[in-house]
Amino acid sequence: MSYLTDAPIDSATLMRSVLRLSDGAAIVFDGVVRNHHDGKQVESIFYDAYRPMAEKEIEKVVRAVEREFPVVAIAVLHRLGELRVGDVSISIACTSPHRAEAYEASRAVIDRIKKTVPIWKKERGPNGEEWVGWQT
Amino acid sequence: MSYLTDAPIDSATLMRSVLRLSDGAAIVFDGVVRNHHDGKQVESIFYDAYRPMAEKEIEKVVRAVEREFPVVAIAVLHRLGELRVGDVSISIACTSPHRAEAYEASRAVIDRIKKTVPIWKKERGPNGEEWVGWQT
Amino acid sequence: MKVRLLLFAVLRDITGKSEAELSLADGTRAADVWQLMLRDYPRLAGYSQPPLIAVNENYAAPDTLLREGDELAFIPPVAGG
Amino acid sequence: MKVRLLLFAVLRDITGKSEAELSLADGTRAADVWQLMLRDYPRLAGYSQPPLIAVNENYAAPDTLLREGDELAFIPPVAGG
């Protein structure tokens, strides 16, 4: 299964894809395009990726967090391309018999994905566009 | 709006009901009927409530957590009646410009609802049925 | 005075009722009604702790004085979520 | 030796290319290619830090020796999620 998609994300379906009969808790984290960043207005975001490497790096994060929380099942889907305000850019579903581990795993997955996965975003707003994160 | 329902819960719709243009993170917690509890097999759960008081107590939890995390918007829906394994019993959506507060608020809401809201569950399994939590 | 008693979950199963109208002496406190319940339904004595009490849809102390028209409910340990 | 260079995001915008085939001397290390980039695209010198480096779809140290057929990519600070 791919962790990347060019289509809108259906978080509920993602969650159901990992939910087991023994799970009592499901945490879904959705990253959403918001209308502001660093004080600037945002209208849309273009997500670019080094796709095969991004797939591998997300897989590494998922496997590592699953090893740390063996009772948790994890699904991740990151959308690429042009997204508008309100669109879901990433969805992370963590299911578990009890909720504590699902919350912990969910935060670990998003924190690590943001650090290591080769995905970039260009923000577009009324005053132009800019790739986020690399400053001149 | 009511916090209680007798119908299946649509978590995605609940999340969208509170998502604002300024929100970059949405955490949805779904409580799900699982097939075991305290070592016993579970086939279904019947949820009963003191409805008007449960509405008020959920409202108190939501308002208190919103006061503690003013940037977070919160929606809660608890299902009552007969639920089967895999059915969502409660959905809690927390949206926020950034994710940290949404995670914190989400955990606070479910932790407190489980302590104070007058809702009860009767578990049904192959060996009979039992109201959970009050021991003889 | 008349007080309306609501019964939920295990209490409804044990009493076979979802509500009852009680005629009580003035000065009756909420916890006194639980004593009446224990007298009428001895099975309830087997539970490890008395239930919490709600008067008019709010949690209330056991020594709350009841008044005409109050709605009283016993709240066994909750299990929502 | 030939090495395939992949360019993403801001690097693609600055160079106007999404990939390039490089002919490099044996013994060339990954970071040496970044020096070539700085020579060809002086704008890149304005960035506060050099990008990370990936060789064959894995993060690699700057002093990694390149080999015939390697796929090299520079990874500016990531911003997924």
Tab-separated table of N, CA, C and O in Angstrom, chain B residues 46 48-49 119-122 129-136, chain C residues 7-17 34 37 41 43-44 47 49 51 74-78:
chain	number	residue	atom	x	y	z
B	46	PHE	N	-25.160	-2.353	25.477
B	46	PHE	CA	-26.318	-1.473	25.541
B	46	PHE	C	-25.946	-0.265	26.400
B	46	PHE	O	-25.551	-0.413	27.555
B	48	ASP	N	-27.090	3.085	28.297
B	48	ASP	CA	-28.210	3.792	28.908
B	48	ASP	C	-27.694	5.132	29.434
B	48	ASP	O	-26.500	5.274	29.719
B	49	ALA	N	-28.569	6.113	29.568
B	49	ALA	CA	-28.143	7.421	30.067
B	49	ALA	C	-29.291	8.117	30.778
B	49	ALA	O	-30.468	7.862	30.498
B	119	ILE	N	-23.782	7.991	32.069
B	119	ILE	CA	-24.029	7.016	31.012
B	119	ILE	C	-23.512	5.682	31.546
B	119	ILE	O	-22.486	5.646	32.220
B	120	TRP	N	-24.279	4.628	31.244
B	120	TRP	CA	-23.909	3.303	31.754
B	120	TRP	C	-23.929	2.317	30.600
B	120	TRP	O	-24.634	2.531	29.612
B	121	LYS	N	-23.183	1.228	30.776
B	121	LYS	CA	-23.218	0.230	29.705
B	121	LYS	C	-23.388	-1.172	30.265
B	121	LYS	O	-22.824	-1.533	31.289
B	122	LYS	N	-24.210	-1.915	29.543
B	122	LYS	CA	-24.432	-3.326	29.855
B	122	LYS	C	-23.786	-4.142	28.744
B	122	LYS	O	-24.159	-4.018	27.569
B	129	GLU	N	-25.046	-11.221	30.482
B	129	GLU	CA	-24.887	-9.777	30.387
B	129	GLU	C	-24.630	-9.188	31.758
B	129	GLU	O	-25.000	-9.758	32.790
B	130	GLU	N	-24.018	-7.993	31.779
B	130	GLU	CA	-23.615	-7.394	33.041
B	130	GLU	C	-23.449	-5.886	32.877
B	130	GLU	O	-22.838	-5.423	31.909
B	131	TRP	N	-24.007	-5.131	33.840
B	131	TRP	CA	-23.743	-3.691	33.876
B	131	TRP	C	-22.318	-3.483	34.344
B	131	TRP	O	-21.885	-4.050	35.348
B	132	VAL	N	-21.584	-2.629	33.637
B	132	VAL	CA	-20.156	-2.464	33.914
B	132	VAL	C	-19.918	-1.438	35.020
B	132	VAL	O	-20.549	-0.386	35.042
B	133	GLY	N	-19.051	-1.753	35.932
B	133	GLY	CA	-18.517	-0.738	36.839
B	133	GLY	C	-19.022	-0.757	38.259
B	133	GLY	O	-18.423	-0.132	39.136
B	134	TRP	N	-20.136	-1.422	38.533
B	134	TRP	CA	-20.656	-1.435	39.897
B	134	TRP	C	-20.589	-2.870	40.379
B	134	TRP	O	-21.328	-3.727	39.881
B	135	GLN	N	-19.710	-3.119	41.324
B	135	GLN	CA	-19.444	-4.502	41.704
B	135	GLN	C	-20.230	-4.903	42.945
B	135	GLN	O	-20.369	-4.123	43.871
B	136	THR	N	-20.708	-6.143	42.942
B	136	THR	CA	-21.327	-6.669	44.165
B	136	THR	C	-20.261	-7.435	44.944
B	136	THR	O	-19.279	-7.906	44.368
C	7	LEU	N	-34.775	5.968	37.853
C	7	LEU	CA	-33.936	4.772	38.013
C	7	LEU	C	-33.336	4.379	36.664
C	7	LEU	O	-34.065	4.219	35.676
C	8	PHE	N	-32.027	4.225	36.655
C	8	PHE	CA	-31.321	3.911	35.410
C	8	PHE	C	-30.505	2.636	35.544
C	8	PHE	O	-30.127	2.234	36.642
C	9	ALA	N	-30.227	2.056	34.409
C	9	ALA	CA	-29.223	0.983	34.294
C	9	ALA	C	-29.501	-0.128	35.296
C	9	ALA	O	-30.624	-0.641	35.367
C	10	VAL	N	-28.500	-0.494	36.097
C	10	VAL	CA	-28.642	-1.619	37.015
C	10	VAL	C	-29.777	-1.371	38.004
C	10	VAL	O	-30.489	-2.309	38.400
C	11	LEU	N	-29.995	-0.120	38.391
C	11	LEU	CA	-31.063	0.161	39.359
C	11	LEU	C	-32.441	-0.079	38.740
C	11	LEU	O	-33.373	-0.509	39.410
C	12	ARG	N	-32.557	0.204	37.473
C	12	ARG	CA	-33.824	-0.071	36.799
C	12	ARG	C	-34.048	-1.570	36.684
C	12	ARG	O	-35.163	-2.068	36.879
C	13	ASP	N	-32.962	-2.286	36.381
C	13	ASP	CA	-33.091	-3.751	36.287
C	13	ASP	C	-33.493	-4.354	37.632
C	13	ASP	O	-34.343	-5.253	37.694
C	14	ILE	N	-32.884	-3.872	38.718
C	14	ILE	CA	-33.153	-4.465	40.033
C	14	ILE	C	-34.560	-4.118	40.535
C	14	ILE	O	-35.260	-4.964	41.102
C	15	THR	N	-34.981	-2.885	40.314
C	15	THR	CA	-36.292	-2.463	40.820
C	15	THR	C	-37.425	-2.784	39.852
C	15	THR	O	-38.594	-2.792	40.251
C	16	GLY	N	-37.079	-3.005	38.599
C	16	GLY	CA	-38.106	-3.238	37.597
C	16	GLY	C	-38.880	-1.974	37.225
C	16	GLY	O	-39.935	-2.041	36.593
C	17	LYS	N	-38.360	-0.810	37.627
C	17	LYS	CA	-39.040	0.451	37.331
C	17	LYS	C	-38.046	1.454	36.767
C	17	LYS	O	-36.860	1.417	37.103
C	34	TRP	N	-31.937	6.561	49.790
C	34	TRP	CA	-31.142	5.358	49.507
C	34	TRP	C	-31.373	4.300	50.586
C	34	TRP	O	-31.439	3.103	50.288
C	37	MET	N	-34.428	2.553	49.740
C	37	MET	CA	-34.165	1.632	48.633
C	37	MET	C	-33.550	0.339	49.161
C	37	MET	O	-33.917	-0.765	48.728
C	41	TYR	N	-35.171	-3.156	48.516
C	41	TYR	CA	-34.433	-4.026	47.583
C	41	TYR	C	-33.124	-4.465	48.238
C	41	TYR	O	-32.056	-3.900	47.957
C	43	ARG	N	-31.049	-6.625	47.739
C	43	ARG	CA	-29.943	-6.928	46.821
C	43	ARG	C	-28.970	-5.760	46.688
C	43	ARG	O	-27.782	-5.941	46.409
C	44	LEU	N	-29.492	-4.546	46.830
C	44	LEU	CA	-28.658	-3.352	46.643
C	44	LEU	C	-27.566	-3.250	47.702
C	44	LEU	O	-26.534	-2.609	47.487
C	47	TYR	N	-23.784	-4.096	46.912
C	47	TYR	CA	-22.841	-3.311	46.118
C	47	TYR	C	-21.814	-2.628	47.008
C	47	TYR	O	-22.103	-2.225	48.139
C	49	GLN	N	-20.316	0.175	47.079
C	49	GLN	CA	-20.365	1.580	47.471
C	49	GLN	C	-21.753	2.118	47.146
C	49	GLN	O	-22.386	1.638	46.205
C	51	PRO	N	-24.387	4.650	45.448
C	51	PRO	CA	-24.262	5.435	44.218
C	51	PRO	C	-24.147	6.921	44.552
C	51	PRO	O	-24.468	7.344	45.663
C	74	PHE	N	-30.301	8.241	41.500
C	74	PHE	CA	-29.066	7.622	41.988
C	74	PHE	C	-28.195	7.281	40.792
C	74	PHE	O	-28.679	6.787	39.777
C	75	ILE	N	-26.896	7.583	40.932
C	75	ILE	CA	-25.963	7.452	39.812
C	75	ILE	C	-24.908	6.414	40.172
C	75	ILE	O	-23.895	6.726	40.796
C	76	PRO	N	-25.109	5.165	39.769
C	76	PRO	CA	-24.050	4.160	39.960
C	76	PRO	C	-22.809	4.584	39.169
C	76	PRO	O	-22.898	5.477	38.314
C	77	PRO	N	-21.673	3.975	39.438
C	77	PRO	CA	-20.453	4.342	38.696
C	77	PRO	C	-20.723	4.430	37.192
C	77	PRO	O	-21.275	3.493	36.610
C	78	VAL	N	-20.336	5.542	36.599
C	78	VAL	CA	-20.655	5.762	35.188
C	78	VAL	C	-19.670	4.999	34.311
C	78	VAL	O	-18.566	4.662	34.730
